[in-house]
Short mmCIF file of C-alpha atoms in Angstrom, two decimals:
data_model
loop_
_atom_site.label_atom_id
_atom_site.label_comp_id
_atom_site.label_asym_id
_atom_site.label_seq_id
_atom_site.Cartn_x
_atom_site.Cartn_y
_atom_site.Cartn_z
CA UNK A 21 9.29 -36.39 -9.51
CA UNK A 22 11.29 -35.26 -6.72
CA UNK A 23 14.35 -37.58 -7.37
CA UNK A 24 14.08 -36.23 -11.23
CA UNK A 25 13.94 -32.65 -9.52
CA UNK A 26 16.53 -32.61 -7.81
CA UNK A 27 19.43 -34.32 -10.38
CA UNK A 28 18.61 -31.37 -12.62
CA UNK A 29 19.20 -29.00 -10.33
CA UNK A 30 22.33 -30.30 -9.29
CA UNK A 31 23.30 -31.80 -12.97
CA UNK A 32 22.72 -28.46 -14.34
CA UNK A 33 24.56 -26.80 -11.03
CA UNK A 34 21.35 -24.19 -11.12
CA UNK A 35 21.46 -21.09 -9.17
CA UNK A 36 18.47 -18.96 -9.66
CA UNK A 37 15.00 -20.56 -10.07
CA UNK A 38 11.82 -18.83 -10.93
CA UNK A 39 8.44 -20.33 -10.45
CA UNK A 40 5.23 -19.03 -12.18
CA UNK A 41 4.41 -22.43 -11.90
CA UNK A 42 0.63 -23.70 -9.71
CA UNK A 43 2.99 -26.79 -8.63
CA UNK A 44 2.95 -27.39 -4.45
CA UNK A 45 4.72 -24.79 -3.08
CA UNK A 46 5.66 -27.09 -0.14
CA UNK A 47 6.88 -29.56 -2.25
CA UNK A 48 8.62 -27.15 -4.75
CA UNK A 49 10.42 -24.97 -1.93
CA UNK A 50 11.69 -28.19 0.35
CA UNK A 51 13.24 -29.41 -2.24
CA UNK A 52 15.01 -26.35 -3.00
CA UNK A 53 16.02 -26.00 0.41
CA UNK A 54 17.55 -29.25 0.72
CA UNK A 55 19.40 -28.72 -2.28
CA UNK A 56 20.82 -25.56 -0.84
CA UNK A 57 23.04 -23.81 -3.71
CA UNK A 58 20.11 -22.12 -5.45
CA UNK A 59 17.90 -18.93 -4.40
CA UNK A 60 14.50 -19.25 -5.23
CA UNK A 61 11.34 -16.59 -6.11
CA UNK A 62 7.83 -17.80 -6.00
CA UNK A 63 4.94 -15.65 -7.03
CA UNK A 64 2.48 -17.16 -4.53
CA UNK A 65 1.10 -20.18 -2.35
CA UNK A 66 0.28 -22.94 -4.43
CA UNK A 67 -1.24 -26.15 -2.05
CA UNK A 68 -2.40 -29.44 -2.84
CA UNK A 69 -4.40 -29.46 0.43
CA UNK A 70 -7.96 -28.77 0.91
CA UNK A 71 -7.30 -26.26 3.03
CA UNK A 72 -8.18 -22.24 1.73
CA UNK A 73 -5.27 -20.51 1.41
CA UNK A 74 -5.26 -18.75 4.57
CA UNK A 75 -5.13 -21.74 6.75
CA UNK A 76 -2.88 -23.42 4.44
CA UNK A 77 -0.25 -20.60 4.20
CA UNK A 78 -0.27 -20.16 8.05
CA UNK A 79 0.05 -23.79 8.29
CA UNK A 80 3.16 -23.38 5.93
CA UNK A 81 4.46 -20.50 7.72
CA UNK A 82 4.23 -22.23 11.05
CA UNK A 83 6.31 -25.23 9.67
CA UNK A 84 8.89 -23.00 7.98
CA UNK A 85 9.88 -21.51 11.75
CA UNK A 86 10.32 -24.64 13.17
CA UNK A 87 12.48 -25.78 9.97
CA UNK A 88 16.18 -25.24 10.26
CA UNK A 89 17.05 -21.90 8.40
CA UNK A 90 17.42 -21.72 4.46
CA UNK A 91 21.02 -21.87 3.13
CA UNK A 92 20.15 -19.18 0.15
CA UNK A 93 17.83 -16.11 0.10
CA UNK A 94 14.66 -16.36 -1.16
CA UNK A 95 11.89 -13.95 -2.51
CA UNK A 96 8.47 -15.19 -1.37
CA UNK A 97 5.48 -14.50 -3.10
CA UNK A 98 5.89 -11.08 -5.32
CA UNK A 99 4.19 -10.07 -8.80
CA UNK A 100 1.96 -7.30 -8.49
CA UNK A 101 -0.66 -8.79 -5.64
CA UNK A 102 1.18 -10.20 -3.79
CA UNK A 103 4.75 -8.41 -4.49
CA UNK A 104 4.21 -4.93 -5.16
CA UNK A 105 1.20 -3.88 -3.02
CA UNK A 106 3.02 -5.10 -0.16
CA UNK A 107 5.86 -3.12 -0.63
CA UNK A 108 3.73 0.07 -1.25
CA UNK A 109 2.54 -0.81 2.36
CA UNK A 110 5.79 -0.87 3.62
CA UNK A 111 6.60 2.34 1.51
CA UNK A 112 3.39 3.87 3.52
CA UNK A 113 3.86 2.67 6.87
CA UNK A 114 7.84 4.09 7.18
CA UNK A 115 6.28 7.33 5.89
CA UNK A 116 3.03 7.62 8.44
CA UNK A 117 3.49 4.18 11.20
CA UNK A 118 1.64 1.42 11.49
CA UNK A 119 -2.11 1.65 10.25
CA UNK A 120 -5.18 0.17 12.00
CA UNK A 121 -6.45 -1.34 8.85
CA UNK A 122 -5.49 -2.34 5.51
CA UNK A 123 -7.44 -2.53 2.45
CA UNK A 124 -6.67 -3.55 -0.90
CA UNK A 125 -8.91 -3.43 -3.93
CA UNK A 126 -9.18 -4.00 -7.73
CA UNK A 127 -11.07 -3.37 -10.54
CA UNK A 128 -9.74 -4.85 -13.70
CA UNK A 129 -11.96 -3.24 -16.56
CA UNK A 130 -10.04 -5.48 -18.95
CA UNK A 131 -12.64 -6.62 -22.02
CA UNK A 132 -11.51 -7.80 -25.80
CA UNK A 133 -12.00 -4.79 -27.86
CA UNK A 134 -14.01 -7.04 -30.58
CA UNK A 135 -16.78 -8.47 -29.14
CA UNK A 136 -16.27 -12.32 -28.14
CA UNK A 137 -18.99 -14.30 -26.76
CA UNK A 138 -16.23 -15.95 -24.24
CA UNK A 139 -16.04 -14.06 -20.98
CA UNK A 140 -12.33 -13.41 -20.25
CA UNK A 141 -9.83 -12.91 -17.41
CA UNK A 142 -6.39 -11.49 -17.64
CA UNK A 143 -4.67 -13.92 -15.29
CA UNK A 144 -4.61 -17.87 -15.20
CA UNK A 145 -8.13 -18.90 -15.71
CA UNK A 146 -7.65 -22.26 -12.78
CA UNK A 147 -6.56 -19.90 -10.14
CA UNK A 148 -9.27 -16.79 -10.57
CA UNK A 149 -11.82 -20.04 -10.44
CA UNK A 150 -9.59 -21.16 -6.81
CA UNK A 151 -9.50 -17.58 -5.87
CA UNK A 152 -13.30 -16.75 -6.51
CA UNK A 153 -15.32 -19.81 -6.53
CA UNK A 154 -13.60 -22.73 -4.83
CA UNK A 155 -12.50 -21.39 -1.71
CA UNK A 156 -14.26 -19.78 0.71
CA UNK A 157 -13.87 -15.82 1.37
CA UNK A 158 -11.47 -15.02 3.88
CA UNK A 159 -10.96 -11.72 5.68
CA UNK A 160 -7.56 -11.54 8.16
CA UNK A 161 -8.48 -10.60 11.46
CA UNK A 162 -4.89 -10.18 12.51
CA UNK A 163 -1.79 -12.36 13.27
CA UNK A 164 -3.31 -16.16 12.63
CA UNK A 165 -6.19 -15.16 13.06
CA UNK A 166 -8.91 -15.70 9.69
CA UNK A 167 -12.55 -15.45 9.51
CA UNK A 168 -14.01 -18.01 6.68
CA UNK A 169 -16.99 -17.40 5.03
CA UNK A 170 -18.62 -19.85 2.95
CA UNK A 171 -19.16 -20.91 0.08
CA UNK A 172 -17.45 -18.22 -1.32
CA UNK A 173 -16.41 -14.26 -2.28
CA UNK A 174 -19.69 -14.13 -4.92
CA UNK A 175 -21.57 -14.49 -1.93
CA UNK A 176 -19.89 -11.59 0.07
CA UNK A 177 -19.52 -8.16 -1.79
CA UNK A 178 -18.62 -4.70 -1.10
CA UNK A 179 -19.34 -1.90 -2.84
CA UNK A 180 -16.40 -0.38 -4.42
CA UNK A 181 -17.67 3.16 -4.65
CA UNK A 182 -16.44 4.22 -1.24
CA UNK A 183 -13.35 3.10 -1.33
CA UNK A 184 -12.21 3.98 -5.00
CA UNK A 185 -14.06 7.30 -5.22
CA UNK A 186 -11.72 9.37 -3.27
CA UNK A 187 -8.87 8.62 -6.18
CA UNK A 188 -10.73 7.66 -9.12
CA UNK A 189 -13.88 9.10 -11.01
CA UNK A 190 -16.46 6.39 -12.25
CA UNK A 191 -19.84 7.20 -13.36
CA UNK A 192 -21.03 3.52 -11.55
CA UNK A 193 -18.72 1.63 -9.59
CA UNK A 194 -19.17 -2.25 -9.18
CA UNK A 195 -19.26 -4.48 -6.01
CA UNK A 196 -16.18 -6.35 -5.42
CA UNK A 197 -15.84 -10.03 -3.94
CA UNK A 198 -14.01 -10.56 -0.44
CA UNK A 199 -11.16 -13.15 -1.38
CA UNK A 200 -7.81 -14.01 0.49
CA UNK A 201 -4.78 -13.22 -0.86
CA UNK A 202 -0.99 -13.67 0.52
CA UNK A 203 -0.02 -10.23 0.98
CA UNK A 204 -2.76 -10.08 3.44
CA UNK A 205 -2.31 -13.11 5.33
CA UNK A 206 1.83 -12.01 5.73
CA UNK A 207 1.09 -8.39 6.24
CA UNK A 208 -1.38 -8.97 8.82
CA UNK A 209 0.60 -12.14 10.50
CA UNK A 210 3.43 -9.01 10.84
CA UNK A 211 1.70 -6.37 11.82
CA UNK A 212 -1.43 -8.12 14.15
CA UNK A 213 -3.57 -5.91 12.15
CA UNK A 214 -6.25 -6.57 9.95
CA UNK A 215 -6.13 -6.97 6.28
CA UNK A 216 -8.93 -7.67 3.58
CA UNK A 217 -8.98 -8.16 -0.27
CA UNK A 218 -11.90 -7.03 -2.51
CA UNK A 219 -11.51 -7.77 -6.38
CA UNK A 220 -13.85 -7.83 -9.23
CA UNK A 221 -12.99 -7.56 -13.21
CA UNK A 222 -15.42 -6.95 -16.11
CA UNK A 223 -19.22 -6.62 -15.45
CA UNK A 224 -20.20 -8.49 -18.25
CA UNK A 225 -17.68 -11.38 -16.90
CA UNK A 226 -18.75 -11.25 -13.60
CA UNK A 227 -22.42 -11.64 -14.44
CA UNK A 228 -21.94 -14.46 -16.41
CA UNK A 229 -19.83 -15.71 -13.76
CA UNK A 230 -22.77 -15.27 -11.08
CA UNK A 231 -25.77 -16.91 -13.56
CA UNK A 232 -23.80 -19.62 -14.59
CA UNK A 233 -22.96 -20.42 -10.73
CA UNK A 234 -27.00 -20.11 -10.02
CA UNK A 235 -27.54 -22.16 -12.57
CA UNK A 236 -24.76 -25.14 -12.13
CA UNK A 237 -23.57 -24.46 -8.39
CA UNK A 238 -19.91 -24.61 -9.92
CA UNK A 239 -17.60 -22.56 -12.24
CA UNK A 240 -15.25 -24.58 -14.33
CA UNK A 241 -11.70 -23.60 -16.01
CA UNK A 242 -13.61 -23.99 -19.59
CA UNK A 243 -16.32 -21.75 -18.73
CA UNK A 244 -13.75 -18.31 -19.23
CA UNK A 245 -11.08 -17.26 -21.78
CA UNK A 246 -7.61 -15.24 -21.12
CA UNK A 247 -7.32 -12.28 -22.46
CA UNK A 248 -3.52 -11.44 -23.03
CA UNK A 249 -3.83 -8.50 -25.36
CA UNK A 250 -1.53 -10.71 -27.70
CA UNK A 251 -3.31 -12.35 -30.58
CA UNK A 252 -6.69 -10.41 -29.64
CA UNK A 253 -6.06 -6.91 -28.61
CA UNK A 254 -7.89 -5.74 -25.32
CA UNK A 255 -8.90 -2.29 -24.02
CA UNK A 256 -9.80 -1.24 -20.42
CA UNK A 257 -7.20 -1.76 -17.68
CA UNK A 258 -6.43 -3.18 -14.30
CA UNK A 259 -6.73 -0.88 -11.43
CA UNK A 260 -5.25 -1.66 -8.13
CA UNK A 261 -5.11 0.32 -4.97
CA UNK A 262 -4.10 -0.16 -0.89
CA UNK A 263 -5.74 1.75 1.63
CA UNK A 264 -3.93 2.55 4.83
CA UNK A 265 -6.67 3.26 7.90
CA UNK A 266 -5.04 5.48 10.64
CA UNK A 267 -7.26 7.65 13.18
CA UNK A 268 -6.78 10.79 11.85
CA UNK A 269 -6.22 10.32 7.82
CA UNK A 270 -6.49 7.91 5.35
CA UNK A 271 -3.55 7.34 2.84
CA UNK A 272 -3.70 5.92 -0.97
CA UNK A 273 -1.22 3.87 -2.45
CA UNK A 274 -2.82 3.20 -6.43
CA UNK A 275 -1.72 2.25 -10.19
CA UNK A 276 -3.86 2.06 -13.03
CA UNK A 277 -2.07 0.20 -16.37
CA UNK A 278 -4.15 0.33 -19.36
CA UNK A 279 -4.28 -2.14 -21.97
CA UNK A 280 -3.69 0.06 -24.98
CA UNK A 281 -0.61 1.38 -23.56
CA UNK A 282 1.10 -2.12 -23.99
CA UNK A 283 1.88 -4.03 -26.87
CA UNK A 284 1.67 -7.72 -26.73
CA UNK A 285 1.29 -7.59 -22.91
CA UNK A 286 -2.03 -7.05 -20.80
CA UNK A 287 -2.03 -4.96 -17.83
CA UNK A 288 -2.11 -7.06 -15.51
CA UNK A 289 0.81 -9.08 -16.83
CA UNK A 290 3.09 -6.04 -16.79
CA UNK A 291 1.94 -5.20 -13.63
CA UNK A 292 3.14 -8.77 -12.19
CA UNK A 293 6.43 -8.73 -14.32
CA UNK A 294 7.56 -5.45 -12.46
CA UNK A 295 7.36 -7.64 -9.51
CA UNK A 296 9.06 -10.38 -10.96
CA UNK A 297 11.75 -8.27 -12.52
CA UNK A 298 11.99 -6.56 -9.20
CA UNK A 299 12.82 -9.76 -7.70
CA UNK A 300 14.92 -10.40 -10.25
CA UNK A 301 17.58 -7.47 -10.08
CA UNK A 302 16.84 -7.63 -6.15
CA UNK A 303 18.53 -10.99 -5.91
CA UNK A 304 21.18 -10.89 -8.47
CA UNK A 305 22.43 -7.12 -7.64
CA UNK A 306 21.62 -7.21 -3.58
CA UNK A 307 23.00 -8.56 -0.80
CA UNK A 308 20.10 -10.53 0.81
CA UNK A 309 21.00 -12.72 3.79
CA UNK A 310 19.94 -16.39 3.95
CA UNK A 311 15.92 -17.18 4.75
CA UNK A 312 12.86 -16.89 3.39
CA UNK A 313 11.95 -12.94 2.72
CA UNK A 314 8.43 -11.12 1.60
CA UNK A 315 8.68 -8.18 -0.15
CA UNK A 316 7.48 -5.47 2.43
CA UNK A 317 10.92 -6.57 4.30
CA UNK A 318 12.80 -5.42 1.54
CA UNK A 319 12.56 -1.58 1.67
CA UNK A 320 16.73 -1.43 2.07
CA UNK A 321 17.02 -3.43 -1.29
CA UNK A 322 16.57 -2.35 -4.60
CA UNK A 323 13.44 -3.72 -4.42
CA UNK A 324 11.03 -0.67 -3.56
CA UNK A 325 13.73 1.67 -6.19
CA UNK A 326 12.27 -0.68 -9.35
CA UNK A 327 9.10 -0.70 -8.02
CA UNK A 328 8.52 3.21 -8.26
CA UNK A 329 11.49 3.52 -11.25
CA UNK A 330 9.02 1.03 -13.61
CA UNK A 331 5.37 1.47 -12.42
CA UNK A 332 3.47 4.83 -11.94
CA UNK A 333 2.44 4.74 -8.26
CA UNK A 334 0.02 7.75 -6.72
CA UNK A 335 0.20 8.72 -3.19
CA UNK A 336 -2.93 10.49 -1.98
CA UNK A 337 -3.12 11.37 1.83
CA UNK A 338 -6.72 12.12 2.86
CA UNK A 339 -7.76 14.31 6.78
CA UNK A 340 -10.57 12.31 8.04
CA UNK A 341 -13.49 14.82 9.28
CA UNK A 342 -15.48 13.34 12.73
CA UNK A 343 -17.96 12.11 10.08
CA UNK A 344 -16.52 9.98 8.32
CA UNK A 345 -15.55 12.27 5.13
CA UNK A 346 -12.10 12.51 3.46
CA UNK A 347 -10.24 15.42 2.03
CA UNK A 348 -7.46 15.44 0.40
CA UNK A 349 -4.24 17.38 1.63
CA UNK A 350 -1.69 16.19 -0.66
CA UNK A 351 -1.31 13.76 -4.03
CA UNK A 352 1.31 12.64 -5.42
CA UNK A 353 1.12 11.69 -9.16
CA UNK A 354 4.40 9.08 -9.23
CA UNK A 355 6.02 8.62 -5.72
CA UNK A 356 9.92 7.73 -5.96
CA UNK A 357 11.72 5.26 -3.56
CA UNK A 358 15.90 5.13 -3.24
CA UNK A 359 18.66 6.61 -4.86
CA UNK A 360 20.73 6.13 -7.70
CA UNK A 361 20.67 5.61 -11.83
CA UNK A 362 16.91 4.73 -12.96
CA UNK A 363 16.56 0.93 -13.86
CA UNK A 364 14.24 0.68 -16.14
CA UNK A 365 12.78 -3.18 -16.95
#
């Protein structure tokens, strides 16, 4: 309960508090603010409303500038999408200016390396379902302003092969799903720009995924597995990229983390920690000043230095021809952000 809430945080005189929780962010975060003595990082919008996320976040965002101003700093919605991809757009836009478009995709390849006859996921089974199946598909126009598309992303699909070919080789590539995602909503809501989100994992998953919503009209938590590369080991990896659209070029921001590079940690996982950690050492070694903050703001933090110190990051910048085509005039393999010792997580 709230009243329970609150006397632990000031029983326990807490400071610092970390939420990887799917509790009401609105809930969560007033309270916080109220109780005004600790900083808070939240890895993304949780709602109880039956709003899709896009409306609900702006709804959120809207209330939060008419609120009186947070006593603490607080990180906002970082992991590796959202968190990290925002800050490689930041990273991106210093370097070249504001694009005219921004694109994010992901393939997670992720499978168990014995066969299972559970289809799996590598991130909290009730929130891929949210993200996939129970709210609509959203793409961000610009600032506040969302198209919906309904029922949902299974119904609108692009194919990944134009977008990931320029930086990575696949004999086939897969379509992705349109979902929403916070890093869009904020980065377009900044920028008046717009943003989109296309995601797919597994093919085996995501056809079992599309025949078992033919055949019931619903997806249900029990219906997939997580994969955590703990008890059952995984292979494949998660693959996520950002695509900054100017007139004349086209510029790459992408990390792939395989599973058989980790021990006792999936890709994806370690890709969110780095955000997390990132956070982390950004709030307990930094200076932030009071207010709520997302992580493309925090370019003069340590926040960006982590980033690129724990996570290989390529940089490819692409000429655009008149037709359309790309070619490449520079890559680099592991882009580096700040100065100072490496931090390593």
């Amino acid at each position: 309960t709230a009243k329970a809430f609150t006397k632990m945080l000031k029983d326990r005189k807490i400071n610092l508090i970390l939420d990887l929780s799917d509790i009401d962010t609105k809930f969560v975060s007033d309270l916080i603010f109220d109780y005004g003595k600790a900083s808070y990082i939240c890895l993304g919008f949780s709602t109880a409303s039956f709003f899709p996320l896009g409306e609900a976040l702006n709804l959120w965002i809207d209330e939060r500038k008419k609120a009186p101003k947070p006593k603490m700093p607080h990180i906002f919605f970082t992991g590796m999408n959202p968190g990290t991809v925002n800050a490689w757009a930041a990273i991106g836009m210093k370097k070249f200016g504001v694009p005219k478009e921004i694109t994010e995709f992901e393939y997670d390849t992720s499978r168990f390396m014995k066969h299972h006859k559970e289809k799996m996921v590598t991130w909290c089974v009730p929130e891929f379902v949210v993200e996939l199946v129970t709210d609509p598909a959203e793409i961000i126009l610009g600032d506040h302003k969302i198209k919906s598309m309904y029922p949902n992303g299974l119904f609108y699909t692009e194919d990944l092969e134009p977008l990931f070919s320029p930086i990575w080789k696949l004999a086939k590539y897969p379509k992705g799903c349109v979902v929403t995602h916070e890093e869009c909503i904020t980065l377009s809501n900044k920028l008046d720009i717009p943003s989109r989100f296309i995601y797919t994992v597994n093919q085996e998953t995501m056809d079992f995924i599309r025949k078992t919503y033919e055949e019931k009209g619903m997806i249900e938590d029990k219906d997939l597995v997580l994969g955590n590369n703990t008890t059952d080991p995984l292979t494949g990896s998660d693959n996520i990229a950002l695509r900054l659209d100017y007139h004349d070029k086209a510029v790459y921001y992408f990390n792939s983390t395989a599973n058989e590079d980790l021990k006792e940690c999936s890709g994806t996982d370690y890709q969110v920690c780095v955000g997390v950690y990132a956070a982390l050492f950004t709030l307990l070694t930094g200076d932030l000043k009071p207010g709520i903050h997302y992580t493309e703001d925090l370019l003069d933090t340590l926040f960006p230095k982590f980033l690129t110190d724990n996570m290989m990051i390529q940089e490819f910048v692409f000429e655009k021809a008149k037709d359309g085509s790309l070619k490449q005039i520079s890559h680099n393999p592991h882009i580096n952000y700040g100065k100072g010792e490496f931090i390593k997580i």
